[in-house]
mmCIF file of C-alpha atoms in Angstrom:
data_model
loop_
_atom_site.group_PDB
_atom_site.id
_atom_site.type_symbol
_atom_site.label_atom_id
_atom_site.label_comp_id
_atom_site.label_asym_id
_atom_site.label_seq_id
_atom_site.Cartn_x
_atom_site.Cartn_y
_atom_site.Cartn_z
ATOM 1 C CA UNK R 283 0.000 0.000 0.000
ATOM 2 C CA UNK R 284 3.105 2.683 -0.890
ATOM 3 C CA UNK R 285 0.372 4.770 -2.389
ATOM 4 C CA UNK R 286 -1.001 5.838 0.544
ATOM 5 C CA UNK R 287 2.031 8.129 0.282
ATOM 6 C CA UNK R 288 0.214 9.812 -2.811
ATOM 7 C CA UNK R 289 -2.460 10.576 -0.509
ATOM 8 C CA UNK R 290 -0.097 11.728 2.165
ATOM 9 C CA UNK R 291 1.824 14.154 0.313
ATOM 10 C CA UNK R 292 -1.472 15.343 -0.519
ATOM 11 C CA UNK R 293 -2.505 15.757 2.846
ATOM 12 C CA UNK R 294 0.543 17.607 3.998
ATOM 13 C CA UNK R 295 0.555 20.167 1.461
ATOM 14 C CA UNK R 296 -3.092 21.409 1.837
ATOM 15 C CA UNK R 297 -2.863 20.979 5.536
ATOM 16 C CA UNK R 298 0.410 23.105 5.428
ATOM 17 C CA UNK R 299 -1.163 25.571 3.158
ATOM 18 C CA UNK R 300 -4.493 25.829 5.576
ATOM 19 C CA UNK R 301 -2.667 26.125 8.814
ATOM 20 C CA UNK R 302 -0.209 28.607 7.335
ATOM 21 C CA UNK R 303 -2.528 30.963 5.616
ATOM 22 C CA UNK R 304 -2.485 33.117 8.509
ATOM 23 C CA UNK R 305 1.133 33.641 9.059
ATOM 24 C CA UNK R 306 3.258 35.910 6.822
ATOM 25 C CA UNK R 307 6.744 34.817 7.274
ATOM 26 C CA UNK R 308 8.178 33.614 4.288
ATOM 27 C CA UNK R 309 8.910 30.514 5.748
ATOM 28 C CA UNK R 310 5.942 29.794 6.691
ATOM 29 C CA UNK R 311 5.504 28.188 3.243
ATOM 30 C CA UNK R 312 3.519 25.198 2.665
ATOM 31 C CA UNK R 313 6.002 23.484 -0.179
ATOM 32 C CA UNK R 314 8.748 24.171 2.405
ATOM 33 C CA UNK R 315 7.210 23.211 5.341
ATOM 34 C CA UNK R 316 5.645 20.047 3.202
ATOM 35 C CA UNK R 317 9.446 19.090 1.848
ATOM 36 C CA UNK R 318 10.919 19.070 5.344
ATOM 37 C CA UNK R 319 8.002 16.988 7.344
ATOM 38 C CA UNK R 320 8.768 14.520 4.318
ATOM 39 C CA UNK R 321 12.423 14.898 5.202
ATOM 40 C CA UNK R 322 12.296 14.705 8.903
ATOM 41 C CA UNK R 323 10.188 11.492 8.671
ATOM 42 C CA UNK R 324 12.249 9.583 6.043
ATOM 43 C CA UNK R 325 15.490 10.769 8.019
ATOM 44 C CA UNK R 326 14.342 9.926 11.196
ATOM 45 C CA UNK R 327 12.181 6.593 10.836
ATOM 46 C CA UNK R 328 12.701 3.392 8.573
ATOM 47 C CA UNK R 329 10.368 4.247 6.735
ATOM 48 C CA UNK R 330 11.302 3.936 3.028
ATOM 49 C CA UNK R 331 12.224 7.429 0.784
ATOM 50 C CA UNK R 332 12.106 4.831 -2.228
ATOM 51 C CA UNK R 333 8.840 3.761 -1.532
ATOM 52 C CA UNK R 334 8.047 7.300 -1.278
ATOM 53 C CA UNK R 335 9.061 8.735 -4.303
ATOM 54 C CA UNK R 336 8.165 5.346 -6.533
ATOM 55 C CA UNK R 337 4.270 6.312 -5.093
ATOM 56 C CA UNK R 338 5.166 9.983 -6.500
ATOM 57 C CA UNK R 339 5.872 9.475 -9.884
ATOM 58 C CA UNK R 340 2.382 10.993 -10.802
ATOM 59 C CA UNK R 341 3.301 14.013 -9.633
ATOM 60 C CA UNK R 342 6.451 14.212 -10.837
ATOM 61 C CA UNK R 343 4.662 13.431 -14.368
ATOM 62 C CA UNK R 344 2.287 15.870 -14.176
ATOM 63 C CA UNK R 345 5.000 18.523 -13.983
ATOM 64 C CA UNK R 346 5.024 17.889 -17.946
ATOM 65 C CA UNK R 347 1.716 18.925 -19.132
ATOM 66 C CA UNK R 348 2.298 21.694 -16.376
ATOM 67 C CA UNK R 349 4.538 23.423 -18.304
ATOM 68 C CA UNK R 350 2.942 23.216 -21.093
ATOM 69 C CA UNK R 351 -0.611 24.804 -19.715
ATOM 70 C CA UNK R 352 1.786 27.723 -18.765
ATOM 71 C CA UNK R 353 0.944 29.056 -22.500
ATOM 72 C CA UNK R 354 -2.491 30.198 -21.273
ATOM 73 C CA UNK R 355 -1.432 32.426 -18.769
ATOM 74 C CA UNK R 356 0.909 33.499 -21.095
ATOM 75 C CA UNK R 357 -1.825 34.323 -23.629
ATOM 76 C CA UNK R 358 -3.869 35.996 -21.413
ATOM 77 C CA UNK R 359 -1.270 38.592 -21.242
ATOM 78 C CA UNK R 360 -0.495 38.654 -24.713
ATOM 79 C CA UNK R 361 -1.087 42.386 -25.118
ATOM 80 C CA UNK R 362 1.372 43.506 -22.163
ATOM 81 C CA UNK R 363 4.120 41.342 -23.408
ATOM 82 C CA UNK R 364 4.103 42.450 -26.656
ATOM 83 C CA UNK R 365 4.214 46.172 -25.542
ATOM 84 C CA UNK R 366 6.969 45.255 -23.414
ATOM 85 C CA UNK R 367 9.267 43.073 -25.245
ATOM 86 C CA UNK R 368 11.940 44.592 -25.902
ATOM 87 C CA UNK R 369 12.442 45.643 -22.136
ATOM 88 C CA UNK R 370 11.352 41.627 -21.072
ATOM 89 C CA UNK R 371 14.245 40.897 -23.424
ATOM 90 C CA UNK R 372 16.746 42.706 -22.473
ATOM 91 C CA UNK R 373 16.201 42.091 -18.595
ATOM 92 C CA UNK R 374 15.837 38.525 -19.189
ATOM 93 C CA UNK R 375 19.244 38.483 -21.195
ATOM 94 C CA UNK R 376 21.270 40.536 -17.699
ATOM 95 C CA UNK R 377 19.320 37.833 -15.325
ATOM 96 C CA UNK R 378 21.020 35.144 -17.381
ATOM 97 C CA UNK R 379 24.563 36.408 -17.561
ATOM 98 C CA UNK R 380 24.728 38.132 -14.079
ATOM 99 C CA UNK R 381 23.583 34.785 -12.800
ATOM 100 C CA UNK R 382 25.940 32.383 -14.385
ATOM 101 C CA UNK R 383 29.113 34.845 -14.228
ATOM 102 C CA UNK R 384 28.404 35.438 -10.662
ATOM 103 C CA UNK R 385 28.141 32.007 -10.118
ATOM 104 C CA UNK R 386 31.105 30.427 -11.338
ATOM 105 C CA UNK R 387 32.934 33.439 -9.755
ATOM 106 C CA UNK R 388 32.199 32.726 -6.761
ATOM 107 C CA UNK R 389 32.975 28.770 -7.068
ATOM 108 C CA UNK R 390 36.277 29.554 -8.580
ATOM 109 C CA UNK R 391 37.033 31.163 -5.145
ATOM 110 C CA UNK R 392 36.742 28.147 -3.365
ATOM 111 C CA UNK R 393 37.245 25.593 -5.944
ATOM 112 C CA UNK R 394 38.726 24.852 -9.749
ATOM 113 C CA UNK R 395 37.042 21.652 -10.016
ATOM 114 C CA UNK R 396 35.552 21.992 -13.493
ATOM 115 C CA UNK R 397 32.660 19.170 -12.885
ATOM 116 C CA UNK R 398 31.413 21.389 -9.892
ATOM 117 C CA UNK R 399 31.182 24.541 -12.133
ATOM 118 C CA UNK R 400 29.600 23.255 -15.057
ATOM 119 C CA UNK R 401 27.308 21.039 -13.084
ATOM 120 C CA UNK R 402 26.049 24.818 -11.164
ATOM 121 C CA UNK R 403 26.222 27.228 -14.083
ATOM 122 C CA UNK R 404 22.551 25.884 -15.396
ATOM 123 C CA UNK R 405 21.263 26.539 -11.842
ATOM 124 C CA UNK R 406 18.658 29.368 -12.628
ATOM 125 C CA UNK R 407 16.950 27.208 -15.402
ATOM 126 C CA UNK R 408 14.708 24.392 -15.218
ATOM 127 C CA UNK R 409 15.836 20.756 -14.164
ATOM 128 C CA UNK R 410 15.693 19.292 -17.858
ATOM 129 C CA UNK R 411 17.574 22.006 -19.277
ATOM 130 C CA UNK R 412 20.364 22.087 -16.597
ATOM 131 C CA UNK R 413 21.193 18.630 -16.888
ATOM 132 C CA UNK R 414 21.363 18.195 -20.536
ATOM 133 C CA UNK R 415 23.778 21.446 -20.241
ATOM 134 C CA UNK R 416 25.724 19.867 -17.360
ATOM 135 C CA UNK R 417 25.583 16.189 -19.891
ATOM 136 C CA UNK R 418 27.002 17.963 -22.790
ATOM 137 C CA UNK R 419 29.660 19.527 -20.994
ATOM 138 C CA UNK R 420 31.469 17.291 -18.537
ATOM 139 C CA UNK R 421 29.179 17.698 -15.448
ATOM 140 C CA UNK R 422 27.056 15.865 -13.207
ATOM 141 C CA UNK R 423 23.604 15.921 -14.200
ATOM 142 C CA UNK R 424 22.527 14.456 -10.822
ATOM 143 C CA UNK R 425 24.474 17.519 -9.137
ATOM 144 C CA UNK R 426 23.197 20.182 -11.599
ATOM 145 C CA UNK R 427 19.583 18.605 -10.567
ATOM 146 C CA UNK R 428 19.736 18.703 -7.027
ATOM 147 C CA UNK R 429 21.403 21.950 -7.027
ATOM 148 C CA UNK R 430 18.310 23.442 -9.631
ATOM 149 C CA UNK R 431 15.993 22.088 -7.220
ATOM 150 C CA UNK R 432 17.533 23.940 -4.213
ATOM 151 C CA UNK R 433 17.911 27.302 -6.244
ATOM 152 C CA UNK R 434 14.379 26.891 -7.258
ATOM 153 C CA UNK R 435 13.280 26.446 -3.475
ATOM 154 C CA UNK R 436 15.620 29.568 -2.275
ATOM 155 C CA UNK R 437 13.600 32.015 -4.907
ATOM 156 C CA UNK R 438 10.307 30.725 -3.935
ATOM 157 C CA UNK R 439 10.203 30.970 -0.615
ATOM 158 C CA UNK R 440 12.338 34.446 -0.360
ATOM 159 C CA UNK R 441 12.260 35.903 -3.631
ATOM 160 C CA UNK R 442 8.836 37.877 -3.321
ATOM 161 C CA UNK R 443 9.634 39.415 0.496
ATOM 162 C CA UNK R 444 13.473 40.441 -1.197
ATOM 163 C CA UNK R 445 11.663 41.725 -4.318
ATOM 164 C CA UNK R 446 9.304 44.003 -1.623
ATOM 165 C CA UNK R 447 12.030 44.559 0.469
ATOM 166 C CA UNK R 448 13.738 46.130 -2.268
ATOM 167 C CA UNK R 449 10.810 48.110 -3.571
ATOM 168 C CA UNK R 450 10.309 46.031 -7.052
ATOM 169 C CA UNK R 451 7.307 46.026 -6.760
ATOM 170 C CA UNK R 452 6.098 46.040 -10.180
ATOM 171 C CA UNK R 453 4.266 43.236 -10.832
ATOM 172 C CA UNK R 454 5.739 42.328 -14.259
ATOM 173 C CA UNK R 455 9.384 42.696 -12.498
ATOM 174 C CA UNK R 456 8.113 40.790 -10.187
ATOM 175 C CA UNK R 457 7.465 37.631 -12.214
ATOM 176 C CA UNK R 458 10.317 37.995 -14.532
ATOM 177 C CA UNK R 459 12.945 38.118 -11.554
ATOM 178 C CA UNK R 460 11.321 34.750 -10.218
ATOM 179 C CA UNK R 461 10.834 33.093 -13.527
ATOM 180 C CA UNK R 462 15.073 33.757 -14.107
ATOM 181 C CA UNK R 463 15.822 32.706 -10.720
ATOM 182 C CA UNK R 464 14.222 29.990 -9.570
ATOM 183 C CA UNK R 465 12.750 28.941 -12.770
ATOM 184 C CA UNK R 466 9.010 26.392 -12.904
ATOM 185 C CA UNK R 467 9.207 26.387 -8.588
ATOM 186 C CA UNK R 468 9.627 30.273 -8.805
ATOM 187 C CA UNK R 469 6.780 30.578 -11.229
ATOM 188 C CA UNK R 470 5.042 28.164 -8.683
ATOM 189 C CA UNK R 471 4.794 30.253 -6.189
ATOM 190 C CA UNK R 472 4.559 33.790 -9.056
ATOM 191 C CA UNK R 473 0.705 32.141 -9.733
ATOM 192 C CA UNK R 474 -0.064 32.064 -6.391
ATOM 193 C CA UNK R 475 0.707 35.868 -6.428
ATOM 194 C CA UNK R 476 -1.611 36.654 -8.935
ATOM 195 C CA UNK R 477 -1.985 36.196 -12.935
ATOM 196 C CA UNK R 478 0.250 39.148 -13.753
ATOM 197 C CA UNK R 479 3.110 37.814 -12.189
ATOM 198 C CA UNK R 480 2.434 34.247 -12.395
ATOM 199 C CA UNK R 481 2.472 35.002 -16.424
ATOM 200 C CA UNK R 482 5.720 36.965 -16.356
ATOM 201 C CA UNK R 483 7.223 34.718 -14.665
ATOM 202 C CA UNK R 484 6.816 31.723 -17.196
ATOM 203 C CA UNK R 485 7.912 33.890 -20.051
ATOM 204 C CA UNK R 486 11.194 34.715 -18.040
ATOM 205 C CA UNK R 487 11.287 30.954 -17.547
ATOM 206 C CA UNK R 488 11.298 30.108 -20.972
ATOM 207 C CA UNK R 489 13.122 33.186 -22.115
ATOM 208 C CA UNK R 490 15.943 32.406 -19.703
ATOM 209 C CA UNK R 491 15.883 28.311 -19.930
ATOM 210 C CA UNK R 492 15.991 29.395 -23.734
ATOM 211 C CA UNK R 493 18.850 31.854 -23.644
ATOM 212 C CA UNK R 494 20.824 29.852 -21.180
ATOM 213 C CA UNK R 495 20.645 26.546 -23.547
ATOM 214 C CA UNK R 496 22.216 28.670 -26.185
ATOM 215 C CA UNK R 497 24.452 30.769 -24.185
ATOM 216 C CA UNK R 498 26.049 27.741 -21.995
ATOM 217 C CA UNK R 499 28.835 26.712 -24.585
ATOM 218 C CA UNK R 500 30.324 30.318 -24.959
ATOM 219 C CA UNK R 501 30.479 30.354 -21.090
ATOM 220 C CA UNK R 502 32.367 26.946 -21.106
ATOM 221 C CA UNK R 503 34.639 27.428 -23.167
ATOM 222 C CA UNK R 504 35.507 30.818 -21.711
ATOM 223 C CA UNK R 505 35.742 28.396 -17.890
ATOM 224 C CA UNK R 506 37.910 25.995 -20.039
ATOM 225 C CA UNK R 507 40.384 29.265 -20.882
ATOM 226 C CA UNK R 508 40.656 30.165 -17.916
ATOM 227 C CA UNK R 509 41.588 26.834 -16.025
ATOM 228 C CA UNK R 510 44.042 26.185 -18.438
ATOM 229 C CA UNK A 173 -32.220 17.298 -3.839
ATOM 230 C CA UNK A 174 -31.364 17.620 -7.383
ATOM 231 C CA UNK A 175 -32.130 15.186 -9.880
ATOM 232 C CA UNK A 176 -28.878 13.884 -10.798
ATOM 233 C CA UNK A 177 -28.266 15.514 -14.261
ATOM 234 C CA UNK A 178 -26.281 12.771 -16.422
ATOM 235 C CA UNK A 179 -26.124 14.954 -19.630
ATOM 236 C CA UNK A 180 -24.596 17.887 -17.529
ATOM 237 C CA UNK A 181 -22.319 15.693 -15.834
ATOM 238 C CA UNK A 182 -21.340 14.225 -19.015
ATOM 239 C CA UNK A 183 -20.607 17.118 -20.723
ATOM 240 C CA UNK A 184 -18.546 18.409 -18.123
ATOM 241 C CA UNK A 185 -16.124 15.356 -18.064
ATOM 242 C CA UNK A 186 -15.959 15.379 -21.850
ATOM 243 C CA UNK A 187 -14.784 19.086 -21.740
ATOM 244 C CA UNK A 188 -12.314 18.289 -19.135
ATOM 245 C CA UNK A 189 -11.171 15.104 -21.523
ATOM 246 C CA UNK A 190 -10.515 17.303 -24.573
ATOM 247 C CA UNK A 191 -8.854 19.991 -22.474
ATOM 248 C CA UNK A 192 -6.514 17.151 -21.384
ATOM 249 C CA UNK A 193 -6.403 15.413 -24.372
ATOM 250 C CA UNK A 194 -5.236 19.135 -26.135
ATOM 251 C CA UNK A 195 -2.282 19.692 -23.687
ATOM 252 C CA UNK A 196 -1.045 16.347 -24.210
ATOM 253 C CA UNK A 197 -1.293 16.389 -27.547
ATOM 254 C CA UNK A 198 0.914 19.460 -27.511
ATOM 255 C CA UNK A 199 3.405 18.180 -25.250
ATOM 256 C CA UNK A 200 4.301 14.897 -26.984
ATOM 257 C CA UNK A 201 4.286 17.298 -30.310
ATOM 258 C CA UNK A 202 7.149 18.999 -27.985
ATOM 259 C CA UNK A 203 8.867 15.868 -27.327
ATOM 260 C CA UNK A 204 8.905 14.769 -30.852
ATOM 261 C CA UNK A 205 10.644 17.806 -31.681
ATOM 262 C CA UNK A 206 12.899 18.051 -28.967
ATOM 263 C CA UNK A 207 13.908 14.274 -29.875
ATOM 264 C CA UNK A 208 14.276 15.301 -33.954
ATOM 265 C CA UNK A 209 16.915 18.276 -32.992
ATOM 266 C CA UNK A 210 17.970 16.695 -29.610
ATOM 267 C CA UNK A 211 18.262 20.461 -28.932
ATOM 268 C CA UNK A 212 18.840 20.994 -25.145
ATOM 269 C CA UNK A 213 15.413 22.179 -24.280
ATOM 270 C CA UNK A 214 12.973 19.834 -22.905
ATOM 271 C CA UNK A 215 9.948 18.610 -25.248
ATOM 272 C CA UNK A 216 7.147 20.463 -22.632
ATOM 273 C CA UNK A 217 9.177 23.903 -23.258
ATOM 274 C CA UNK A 218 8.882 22.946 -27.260
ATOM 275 C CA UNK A 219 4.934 22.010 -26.055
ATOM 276 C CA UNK A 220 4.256 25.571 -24.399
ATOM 277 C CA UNK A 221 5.635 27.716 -27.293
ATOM 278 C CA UNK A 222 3.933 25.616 -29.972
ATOM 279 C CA UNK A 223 0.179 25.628 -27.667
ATOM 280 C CA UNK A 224 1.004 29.363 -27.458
ATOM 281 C CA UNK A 225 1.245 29.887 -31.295
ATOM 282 C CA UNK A 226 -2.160 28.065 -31.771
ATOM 283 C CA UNK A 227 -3.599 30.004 -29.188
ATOM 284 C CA UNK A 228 -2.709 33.293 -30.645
ATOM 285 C CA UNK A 229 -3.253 32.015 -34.084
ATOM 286 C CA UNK A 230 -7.410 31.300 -32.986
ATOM 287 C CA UNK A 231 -6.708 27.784 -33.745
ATOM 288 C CA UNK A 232 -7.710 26.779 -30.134
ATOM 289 C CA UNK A 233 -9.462 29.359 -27.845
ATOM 290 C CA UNK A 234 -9.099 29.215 -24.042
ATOM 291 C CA UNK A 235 -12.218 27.907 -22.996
ATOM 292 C CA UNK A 236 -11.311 24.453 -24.589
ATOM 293 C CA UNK A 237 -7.999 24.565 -22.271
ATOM 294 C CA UNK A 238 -9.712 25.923 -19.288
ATOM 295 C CA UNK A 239 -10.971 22.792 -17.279
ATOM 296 C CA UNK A 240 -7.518 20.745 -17.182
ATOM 297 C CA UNK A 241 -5.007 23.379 -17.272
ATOM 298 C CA UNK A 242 -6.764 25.493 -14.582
ATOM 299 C CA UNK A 243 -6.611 22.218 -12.315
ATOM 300 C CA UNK A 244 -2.829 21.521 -12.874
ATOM 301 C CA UNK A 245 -1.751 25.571 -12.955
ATOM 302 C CA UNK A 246 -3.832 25.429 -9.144
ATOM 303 C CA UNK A 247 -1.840 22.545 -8.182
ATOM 304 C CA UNK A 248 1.551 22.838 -9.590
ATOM 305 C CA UNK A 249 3.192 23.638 -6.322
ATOM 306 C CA UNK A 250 2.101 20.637 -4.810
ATOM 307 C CA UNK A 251 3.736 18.955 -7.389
ATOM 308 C CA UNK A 252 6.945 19.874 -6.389
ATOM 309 C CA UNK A 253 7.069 18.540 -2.999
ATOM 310 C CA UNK A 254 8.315 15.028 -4.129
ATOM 311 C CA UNK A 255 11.113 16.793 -6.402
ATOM 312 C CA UNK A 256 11.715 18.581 -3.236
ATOM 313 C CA UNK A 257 12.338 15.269 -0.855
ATOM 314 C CA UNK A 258 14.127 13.786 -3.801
ATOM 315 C CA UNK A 259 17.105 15.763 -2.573
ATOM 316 C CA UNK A 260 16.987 13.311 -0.237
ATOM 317 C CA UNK A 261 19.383 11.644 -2.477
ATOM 318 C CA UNK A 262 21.762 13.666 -3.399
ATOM 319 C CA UNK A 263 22.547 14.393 0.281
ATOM 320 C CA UNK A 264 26.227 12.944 -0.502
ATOM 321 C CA UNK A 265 26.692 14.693 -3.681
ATOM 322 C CA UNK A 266 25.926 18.247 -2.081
ATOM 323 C CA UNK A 267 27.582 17.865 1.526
ATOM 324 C CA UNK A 268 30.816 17.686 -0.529
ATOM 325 C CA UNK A 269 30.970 20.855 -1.757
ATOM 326 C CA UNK A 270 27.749 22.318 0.594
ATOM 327 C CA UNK A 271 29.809 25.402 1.382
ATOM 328 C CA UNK A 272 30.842 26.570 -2.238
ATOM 329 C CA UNK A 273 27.147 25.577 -3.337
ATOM 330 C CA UNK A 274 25.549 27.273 -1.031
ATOM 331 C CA UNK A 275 27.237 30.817 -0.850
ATOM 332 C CA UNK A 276 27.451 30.856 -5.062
ATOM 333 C CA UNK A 277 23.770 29.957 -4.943
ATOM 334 C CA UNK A 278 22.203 32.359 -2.552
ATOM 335 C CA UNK A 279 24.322 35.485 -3.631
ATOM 336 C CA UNK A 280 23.950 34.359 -7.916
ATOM 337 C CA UNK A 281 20.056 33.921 -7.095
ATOM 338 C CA UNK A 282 19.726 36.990 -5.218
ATOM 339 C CA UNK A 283 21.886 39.065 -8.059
ATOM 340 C CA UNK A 284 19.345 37.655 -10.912
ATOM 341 C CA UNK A 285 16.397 38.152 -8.610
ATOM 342 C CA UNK A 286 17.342 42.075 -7.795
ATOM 343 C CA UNK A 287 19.080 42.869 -11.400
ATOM 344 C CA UNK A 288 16.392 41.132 -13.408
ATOM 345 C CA UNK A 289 13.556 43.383 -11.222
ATOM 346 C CA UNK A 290 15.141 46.332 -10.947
ATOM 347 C CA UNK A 291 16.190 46.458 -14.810
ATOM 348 C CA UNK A 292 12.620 45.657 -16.005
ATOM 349 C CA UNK A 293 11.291 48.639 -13.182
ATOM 350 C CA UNK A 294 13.692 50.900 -14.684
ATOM 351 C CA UNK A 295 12.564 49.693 -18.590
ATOM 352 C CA UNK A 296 9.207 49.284 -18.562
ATOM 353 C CA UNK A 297 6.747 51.930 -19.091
#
């Protein structure tokens, strides 16, 4: 009976997201808050995380056709985008480059290990994307996928109180910053916002998963010039 | 109590059905192209561009998608809490490096998140 743990991480999540309504805190968020009971309980009993995540594969599935129903929030703010594009374009394009040079930058202060870098300079794009970058190149897809995950998580659960914080509050900045971030979890949490950003954000997603797919060779082979 | 309305009840499944059937159609169209130019891009990225063409070319209109994708767009965060336990796995792989990871990711994803918003604030009119 592993699929009662369908039903459980059902269960969790909308009991998370009930008893949490109230609070503001950013972490008081219920795909956090779901993630870590899940954690705590496969950490701490026998209980089996295989079992677990072989009863998940639904969900995991349904991530697919997810994506692809993104397009009607999209079109329903057909008109804006259009009107905007150039500026979408061009912000989209800095998101991508701060976010990889910054990245390996900062690795390169700790570490040369060239599997490490190219396995984290996809992080800011969506799971598929940053492992076929981190296949093609001579990283670990299982690394680049974990670490996407955990970007994705970071943006979600801080990225709108920063984006306040720092007084973008611009609805359409809003989304794009979380869709070039922390990618189809950012844009999670973006449609729970509302429609403006939620639609922003999975044009920056594709814009940026996009742009980053093409740009990752050029960055590579600049890494590979430099460790020589 | 209502009589229970078949024909209503009916209807509304078979709308749901097409809406499904119309987003999967789309995405394995996306995976059939992302397998002919084994491009980097994954097929349901090929599947949202190609269902956003149709839509803006009238050759589906919203109400057909409504039913299906307003159920997995409402529930799309849940689906991430398995991806999110899954990191269950790579405990090893990221508590070798967990130091370099985590101070390249947090200050990289709060660069994008304030240069991306502030740029399009500044752009945007």
């Amino acid at each position: 009976m592993i699929y009662l743990y369908l039903v459980a991480t059902i269960v969790a999540f909308l009991s998370a997201k009930k008893i949490l309504a109230r609070f503001s805190h950013p972490l008081a968020n219920p795909l956090l808050v779901s993630i870590l009971f899940f954690m705590a309980l496969f950490s701490l009993t026998p209980l089996s995380f295989n079992d677990y995540a072989h009863a998940n594969q639904g969900f995991v599935w349904l991530l697919e056709p997810a994506v692809v129903a993104l397009a009607l929030p999209l079109f329903n703010q057909v008109i804006e985008i259009r009107a905007q594009l150039k500026a979408i374009l061009i912000s989209c394009t800095l998101g991508v480059v701060i976010g990889i040079t910054s990245c390996l930058s900062i690795i390169l202060y700790f570490t040369d290990d060239r599997a490490l870098l190219i396995s984290l300079l996809p992080k800011s794009v969506t799971s598929p994307i940053a492992m076929a970058i981190a296949n093609q190149s001579g990283g670990l897809p299982a690394l680049a996928a974990a670490v996407v995950i955990a970007v994705g998580l970071l943006g979600a659960i801080g990225g709108f109180s920063l984006l306040n914080y720092c007084k973008i509050t611009n609805k359409q900045a809003q989304g794009l910053a979380m869709g070039c971030s922390a990618h189809a979890i950012g844009t999670a949490q973006a449609i729970a916002q509302g429609r403006e950003q939620g639609a922003f954000s999975s044009l920056a997603l594709v814009i940026s998963g996009i742009l980053t797919a093409l740009l990752a060779p050029l960055f590579v082979s600049a890494l590979d010039y430099y460790l020589r | 109590m209502k009589p229970f309305d078949l024909k209503k009840v009916g209807l509304t499944g078979l709308k749901f059905l097409t809406s499904a059937g119309i987003i999967l159609a789309f995405l394995y169209l996306g995976k059939a192209i992302q397998w002919l130019t084994s491009l980097p891009i994954p097929g349901s990225i090929f599947g949202l561009l190609l269902l956003f063409s149709a839509l803006n070319l009238r050759l589906i209109s919203t109400e057909q998608l409504l039913p299906s994708s307003n159920l997995l767009l409402n529930y799309i965060t849940l689906f991430f809490v398995p991806v999110g336990v899954g990191l269950l796995q790579y405990s090893d792989l990221l508590s070798q490096y967990w130091l370099a990871i985590m101070v390249s990711s947090v200050i990289s994803t709060v660069a994008v998140l304030l240069s991306v918003g502030y740029c399009y604030q500044r752009l945007s009119k």
